[in-house]
């Protein structure tokens, strides 16, 4: 295209053919419609609507491509149809999710996880539905103590943690069985360990040694295991209590300082006012009494 010097050139005309093609292609991609078939019910929306949430199943082209049907030129999902109305509205509204009234909570939760809307969406949905949020239990700051705590309190954290959980269950079962067996007459101590010795002057009984009793040994081992399990919990509990006490001390100290400043300011104002009044009346008793009271308050703080 030839441009005459001094002639005004329209900016839209001065665009190259390549730039115009890119703009047209971008506009087509932005407004391109996509068909989503959910168990026979077809939905249509624009790609830019789905692209608002690129980390989700429908928003990521690579994730949703495995559900694409090239023969019908549509995406097919063998999922719950009423739930998809709410899922599609999530994209159209920019992030608002509302469960249909006729859909159970567990089914709708599965659909949210399938379409990969994210953990934040799941947490917000649970909060809207009235689920009680689980409180996060604090972990020790020390790395060694944290690993011990994970081993005994979080069986899903590792393989050794699962093994310790299994051993803990077995120890509990063994302790229950031992407790029940000791109540049976044939397993009682006097019947198992009493030996009769016949002598010329009669029969006498030998007192058994409790440390050689199998039940005593097993019970002792179970108690040792239970005590070992309580040690990490006790340590973390003490640390948490110490942190809470420190924070409460800091807050109470801050309150005391603020009260001190208020009392001191009030005292200065009172002294100034009473000094002026005493100069006029010649009475110093009231001023002295108020000064004593204010000084006592400051001393108590």
Short mmCIF file of C-alpha atoms in Angstrom, two decimals:
data_model
loop_
_atom_site.label_atom_id
_atom_site.label_comp_id
_atom_site.label_asym_id
_atom_site.label_seq_id
_atom_site.Cartn_x
_atom_site.Cartn_y
_atom_site.Cartn_z
CA UNK A 1 0.00 0.00 0.00
CA UNK A 2 1.38 3.44 -1.05
CA UNK A 3 1.07 6.34 1.36
CA UNK A 4 1.27 9.91 0.02
CA UNK A 5 3.30 12.25 2.23
CA UNK A 6 1.17 14.66 4.21
CA UNK A 7 -1.94 12.52 3.79
CA UNK A 8 -3.77 11.31 6.89
CA UNK A 9 -3.65 7.56 7.17
CA UNK A 10 -6.40 5.59 8.86
CA UNK A 11 -4.91 3.36 11.56
CA UNK A 12 -7.29 0.52 10.75
CA UNK A 13 -6.26 0.64 7.09
CA UNK A 14 -2.56 0.69 7.97
CA UNK A 15 -2.81 -2.72 9.66
CA UNK A 16 -0.99 -5.43 7.83
CA UNK A 17 -2.81 -8.46 6.52
CA UNK A 18 -1.10 -10.67 9.11
CA UNK A 19 -2.26 -8.47 12.02
CA UNK A 20 -5.80 -8.41 10.71
CA UNK A 21 -5.79 -12.19 10.44
CA UNK A 22 -4.54 -12.52 14.02
CA UNK A 23 -7.26 -10.21 15.32
CA UNK A 24 -9.92 -12.08 13.41
CA UNK A 25 -8.61 -15.42 14.61
CA UNK A 26 -8.47 -14.23 18.24
CA UNK A 27 -12.02 -12.91 17.99
CA UNK A 28 -13.20 -16.22 16.58
CA UNK A 29 -11.43 -18.19 19.30
CA UNK A 30 -12.90 -15.93 21.96
CA UNK A 31 -16.45 -16.29 20.69
CA UNK A 32 -16.18 -19.90 19.52
CA UNK A 33 -18.90 -22.07 20.93
CA UNK A 34 -18.30 -25.52 22.34
CA UNK A 35 -20.83 -28.32 22.74
CA UNK A 36 -20.82 -30.40 25.93
CA UNK A 37 -22.90 -33.57 26.01
CA UNK A 38 -23.70 -34.79 29.52
CA UNK A 39 -25.40 -38.20 29.38
CA UNK A 40 -27.42 -37.20 26.30
CA UNK A 41 -28.24 -33.63 27.37
CA UNK A 42 -26.35 -31.12 25.20
CA UNK A 43 -25.06 -27.81 26.54
CA UNK A 44 -23.49 -24.99 24.54
CA UNK A 45 -21.20 -22.30 25.86
CA UNK A 46 -18.26 -20.18 24.73
CA UNK A 47 -14.64 -21.11 25.13
CA UNK A 48 -13.89 -17.82 26.87
CA UNK A 49 -16.43 -18.78 29.54
CA UNK A 50 -14.57 -21.99 30.30
CA UNK A 51 -11.17 -20.29 30.05
CA UNK A 52 -11.92 -18.20 33.15
CA UNK A 53 -10.81 -21.15 35.28
CA UNK A 54 -7.87 -22.73 33.41
CA UNK A 55 -6.95 -25.14 36.22
CA UNK A 56 -10.28 -26.99 36.07
CA UNK A 57 -11.24 -29.93 33.88
CA UNK A 58 -13.37 -27.90 31.47
CA UNK A 59 -11.09 -24.86 31.53
CA UNK A 60 -7.93 -26.74 30.53
CA UNK A 61 -7.95 -27.78 26.83
CA UNK A 62 -5.52 -30.62 27.48
CA UNK A 63 -7.61 -32.09 30.29
CA UNK A 64 -10.94 -31.96 28.46
CA UNK A 65 -9.48 -33.22 25.16
CA UNK A 66 -9.68 -36.86 26.29
CA UNK A 67 -13.47 -36.50 26.45
CA UNK A 68 -13.74 -35.07 22.92
CA UNK A 69 -15.80 -36.98 20.33
CA UNK A 70 -14.45 -36.07 16.85
CA UNK A 71 -17.37 -37.71 15.05
CA UNK A 72 -19.95 -35.50 16.76
CA UNK A 73 -17.57 -32.59 17.36
CA UNK A 74 -18.53 -32.37 21.03
CA UNK A 75 -17.31 -33.27 24.50
CA UNK A 76 -19.11 -36.19 26.10
CA UNK A 77 -19.34 -36.77 29.86
CA UNK A 78 -21.20 -39.72 31.32
CA UNK A 79 -22.04 -37.81 34.49
CA UNK A 80 -25.03 -36.51 36.45
CA UNK A 81 -27.07 -34.16 34.24
CA UNK A 82 -28.84 -32.01 36.88
CA UNK A 83 -25.51 -31.35 38.58
CA UNK A 84 -23.98 -30.00 35.40
CA UNK A 85 -26.42 -27.09 35.38
CA UNK A 86 -24.78 -25.85 38.57
CA UNK A 87 -21.28 -26.67 37.29
CA UNK A 88 -21.81 -24.68 34.08
CA UNK A 89 -23.31 -21.81 36.04
CA UNK A 90 -20.11 -21.75 38.09
CA UNK A 91 -18.22 -20.80 34.91
CA UNK A 92 -20.88 -18.41 33.65
CA UNK A 93 -21.20 -16.52 36.95
CA UNK A 94 -17.47 -16.23 37.55
CA UNK A 95 -17.22 -18.57 40.53
CA UNK A 96 -20.62 -18.85 42.23
CA UNK A 97 -21.58 -22.43 43.04
CA UNK A 98 -25.05 -23.44 44.22
CA UNK A 99 -26.19 -27.02 44.76
CA UNK A 100 -29.53 -27.96 43.15
CA UNK A 101 -32.22 -28.70 45.72
CA UNK A 102 -32.96 -32.18 44.36
CA UNK A 103 -29.30 -33.29 44.39
CA UNK A 104 -27.81 -34.94 47.53
CA UNK A 105 -24.70 -33.40 49.00
CA UNK A 106 -22.48 -36.45 48.48
CA UNK A 107 -23.36 -36.74 44.77
CA UNK A 108 -22.76 -33.05 44.17
CA UNK A 109 -19.44 -33.31 46.01
CA UNK A 110 -18.35 -36.10 43.66
CA UNK A 111 -19.19 -33.93 40.66
CA UNK A 112 -17.14 -31.05 42.06
CA UNK A 113 -14.15 -33.35 42.48
CA UNK A 114 -14.61 -34.85 39.00
CA UNK A 115 -14.62 -31.46 37.27
CA UNK A 116 -11.61 -30.43 39.39
CA UNK A 117 -13.00 -27.12 40.60
CA UNK A 118 -10.37 -27.00 43.35
CA UNK A 119 -9.94 -27.47 47.08
CA UNK A 120 -10.97 -23.90 47.85
CA UNK A 121 -14.31 -24.42 46.12
CA UNK A 122 -14.85 -27.63 48.09
CA UNK A 123 -14.08 -25.90 51.39
CA UNK A 124 -16.43 -23.02 50.58
CA UNK A 125 -19.14 -25.46 49.56
CA UNK A 126 -18.79 -27.39 52.82
CA UNK A 127 -18.99 -24.16 54.78
CA UNK A 128 -22.13 -23.10 52.92
CA UNK A 129 -23.71 -26.49 53.56
CA UNK A 130 -23.01 -26.27 57.29
CA UNK A 131 -20.19 -28.80 57.58
CA UNK A 132 -18.12 -28.46 60.75
CA UNK A 133 -14.59 -27.51 59.84
CA UNK A 134 -11.96 -29.75 61.35
CA UNK A 135 -9.48 -27.92 63.51
CA UNK A 136 -5.87 -28.34 62.47
CA UNK A 137 -3.81 -29.90 65.21
CA UNK A 138 -0.47 -28.12 65.70
CA UNK A 139 2.77 -29.96 65.02
CA UNK A 140 6.02 -29.49 66.95
CA UNK A 141 8.57 -27.05 65.56
CA UNK A 142 11.40 -29.52 66.04
CA UNK A 143 11.87 -31.80 63.02
CA UNK A 144 12.52 -34.94 65.08
CA UNK A 145 9.49 -34.37 67.29
CA UNK A 146 7.35 -33.64 64.22
CA UNK A 147 8.31 -36.98 62.66
CA UNK A 148 7.50 -38.83 65.88
CA UNK A 149 4.12 -37.07 66.06
CA UNK A 150 3.33 -37.99 62.45
CA UNK A 151 4.23 -41.62 63.10
CA UNK A 152 1.82 -42.00 66.01
CA UNK A 153 -1.02 -39.61 65.11
CA UNK A 154 -1.21 -39.68 61.28
CA UNK A 155 -1.29 -43.28 59.98
CA UNK A 156 -1.71 -42.11 56.37
CA UNK A 157 1.47 -40.04 56.40
CA UNK A 158 3.86 -42.93 55.65
CA UNK A 159 4.33 -46.69 55.61
CA UNK A 160 5.96 -46.90 59.06
CA UNK A 161 3.06 -44.86 60.46
CA UNK A 162 0.61 -47.47 59.14
CA UNK A 163 2.71 -50.22 60.72
CA UNK A 164 2.68 -48.47 64.09
CA UNK A 165 -1.09 -48.03 63.82
CA UNK A 166 -1.51 -51.77 63.18
CA UNK A 167 0.75 -52.62 66.13
CA UNK A 168 -1.24 -50.24 68.32
CA UNK A 169 -4.51 -51.94 67.39
CA UNK A 170 -2.99 -55.37 68.09
CA UNK A 171 -1.73 -54.24 71.49
CA UNK A 172 -5.20 -52.95 72.37
CA UNK A 173 -6.78 -56.26 71.34
CA UNK A 174 -4.20 -58.25 73.33
CA UNK A 175 -4.78 -56.15 76.44
CA UNK A 176 -8.54 -56.68 76.15
CA UNK A 177 -8.12 -60.44 75.73
CA UNK A 178 -5.75 -60.63 78.72
CA UNK A 179 -8.19 -58.63 80.83
CA UNK A 180 -11.00 -61.04 79.95
CA UNK A 181 -8.93 -64.20 80.50
CA UNK A 182 -7.90 -63.13 83.98
CA UNK A 183 -11.54 -63.21 85.07
CA UNK A 184 -11.93 -66.91 84.21
CA UNK A 185 -11.59 -69.30 87.18
CA UNK A 186 -9.13 -71.64 85.46
CA UNK A 187 -6.73 -68.75 84.77
CA UNK A 188 -6.79 -67.20 88.21
CA UNK A 189 -3.55 -66.89 90.10
CA UNK A 190 -4.40 -69.12 93.03
CA UNK A 191 -5.46 -71.98 90.76
CA UNK A 192 -2.48 -71.67 88.44
CA UNK A 193 0.35 -71.19 90.91
CA UNK A 194 -0.73 -72.75 94.19
CA UNK A 195 1.07 -75.97 94.84
CA UNK A 196 0.15 -78.33 97.58
CA UNK A 197 2.85 -80.02 99.44
CA UNK A 198 1.89 -82.86 101.66
CA UNK A 199 3.93 -83.28 104.80
CA UNK A 200 3.53 -85.06 108.00
CA UNK A 201 2.04 -82.08 109.74
CA UNK A 202 -0.39 -81.15 106.87
CA UNK A 203 -0.55 -79.16 103.63
CA UNK A 204 1.10 -75.74 103.07
CA UNK A 205 0.92 -73.32 100.10
CA UNK A 206 3.80 -71.59 98.34
CA UNK A 207 3.11 -67.96 97.32
CA UNK A 208 3.80 -67.53 93.59
CA UNK A 209 6.22 -64.95 92.18
CA UNK A 210 4.18 -62.25 90.36
CA UNK A 211 7.09 -61.30 88.06
CA UNK A 212 7.02 -64.73 86.44
CA UNK A 213 3.29 -64.56 85.73
CA UNK A 214 2.70 -64.47 81.92
CA UNK A 215 -0.33 -62.22 82.33
CA UNK A 216 1.73 -59.76 84.37
CA UNK A 217 4.47 -59.67 81.74
CA UNK A 218 2.03 -59.09 78.85
CA UNK A 219 0.16 -56.40 80.77
CA UNK A 220 3.41 -54.64 81.61
CA UNK A 221 4.44 -54.61 77.95
CA UNK A 222 1.05 -53.20 76.96
CA UNK A 223 1.32 -50.45 79.58
CA UNK A 224 4.81 -49.55 78.34
CA UNK A 225 3.49 -49.30 74.78
CA UNK A 226 0.56 -47.10 75.81
CA UNK A 227 2.88 -44.85 77.80
CA UNK A 228 5.20 -44.57 74.80
CA UNK A 229 2.24 -43.52 72.64
CA UNK A 230 1.24 -40.78 75.09
CA UNK A 231 4.69 -39.18 75.22
CA UNK A 232 4.50 -37.27 71.88
CA UNK A 233 0.98 -36.03 72.63
CA UNK A 234 2.01 -34.82 76.09
CA UNK A 235 5.02 -32.98 74.68
CA UNK A 236 3.03 -31.18 71.99
CA UNK A 237 0.25 -30.34 74.45
CA UNK A 238 2.76 -28.67 76.74
CA UNK A 239 4.20 -26.65 73.87
CA UNK A 240 0.76 -25.49 72.76
CA UNK A 241 -0.16 -24.50 76.31
CA UNK A 242 3.12 -22.60 76.65
CA UNK A 243 2.43 -20.67 73.44
CA UNK A 244 -1.08 -19.80 74.60
CA UNK A 245 0.23 -18.66 77.99
CA UNK A 246 2.87 -16.47 76.35
CA UNK A 247 0.30 -14.87 74.05
CA UNK A 248 -2.08 -14.27 76.96
CA UNK A 249 0.74 -12.73 78.99
CA UNK A 250 1.63 -10.42 76.12
CA UNK A 251 -1.99 -9.37 75.71
CA UNK A 252 -2.44 -8.78 79.45
CA UNK A 253 0.81 -6.83 79.52
CA UNK A 254 -0.41 -4.65 76.66
CA UNK A 255 -3.70 -4.03 78.46
CA UNK A 256 -1.86 -3.08 81.63
CA UNK A 257 0.29 -0.57 79.75
CA UNK A 258 -2.73 1.02 78.10
CA UNK A 259 -4.52 1.26 81.43
CA UNK A 260 -1.40 2.76 82.96
CA UNK A 261 -1.29 5.47 80.30
CA UNK A 262 -4.97 6.27 80.75
CA UNK A 263 -4.66 6.49 84.54
CA UNK A 264 -1.56 8.64 84.31
CA UNK A 265 -3.22 11.02 81.86
CA UNK A 266 -6.34 11.17 84.01
CA UNK A 267 -4.23 11.89 87.08
CA UNK A 268 -2.37 14.73 85.40
CA UNK A 269 -5.62 16.31 84.26
CA UNK A 270 -7.14 15.95 87.73
CA UNK A 271 -4.12 17.50 89.40
CA UNK A 272 -4.20 20.48 87.05
CA UNK A 273 -7.91 21.01 87.59
CA UNK A 274 -7.69 20.66 91.36
CA UNK A 275 -4.66 22.95 91.55
CA UNK A 276 -6.65 25.70 89.88
CA UNK A 277 -9.58 25.07 92.22
CA UNK A 278 -7.34 25.11 95.30
CA UNK A 279 -5.77 28.36 94.28
CA UNK A 280 -9.22 29.91 94.22
CA UNK A 281 -10.61 28.31 97.40
CA UNK A 282 -7.47 27.67 99.44
CA UNK A 283 -8.52 24.01 100.15
CA UNK A 284 -5.77 21.41 99.65
CA UNK A 285 -7.41 18.38 101.30
CA UNK A 286 -9.34 17.21 98.26
CA UNK A 287 -6.35 17.56 95.96
CA UNK A 288 -4.08 15.59 98.28
CA UNK A 289 -6.67 12.82 98.68
CA UNK A 290 -7.12 12.46 94.90
CA UNK A 291 -3.38 12.39 94.36
CA UNK A 292 -3.04 9.58 96.89
CA UNK A 293 -5.78 7.53 95.18
CA UNK A 294 -4.25 7.98 91.72
CA UNK A 295 -0.77 7.09 92.94
CA UNK A 296 -2.18 3.95 94.57
CA UNK A 297 -3.75 2.90 91.26
CA UNK A 298 -0.47 3.40 89.43
CA UNK A 299 1.38 1.38 92.06
CA UNK A 300 -1.12 -1.49 91.75
CA UNK A 301 -0.71 -1.60 87.97
#
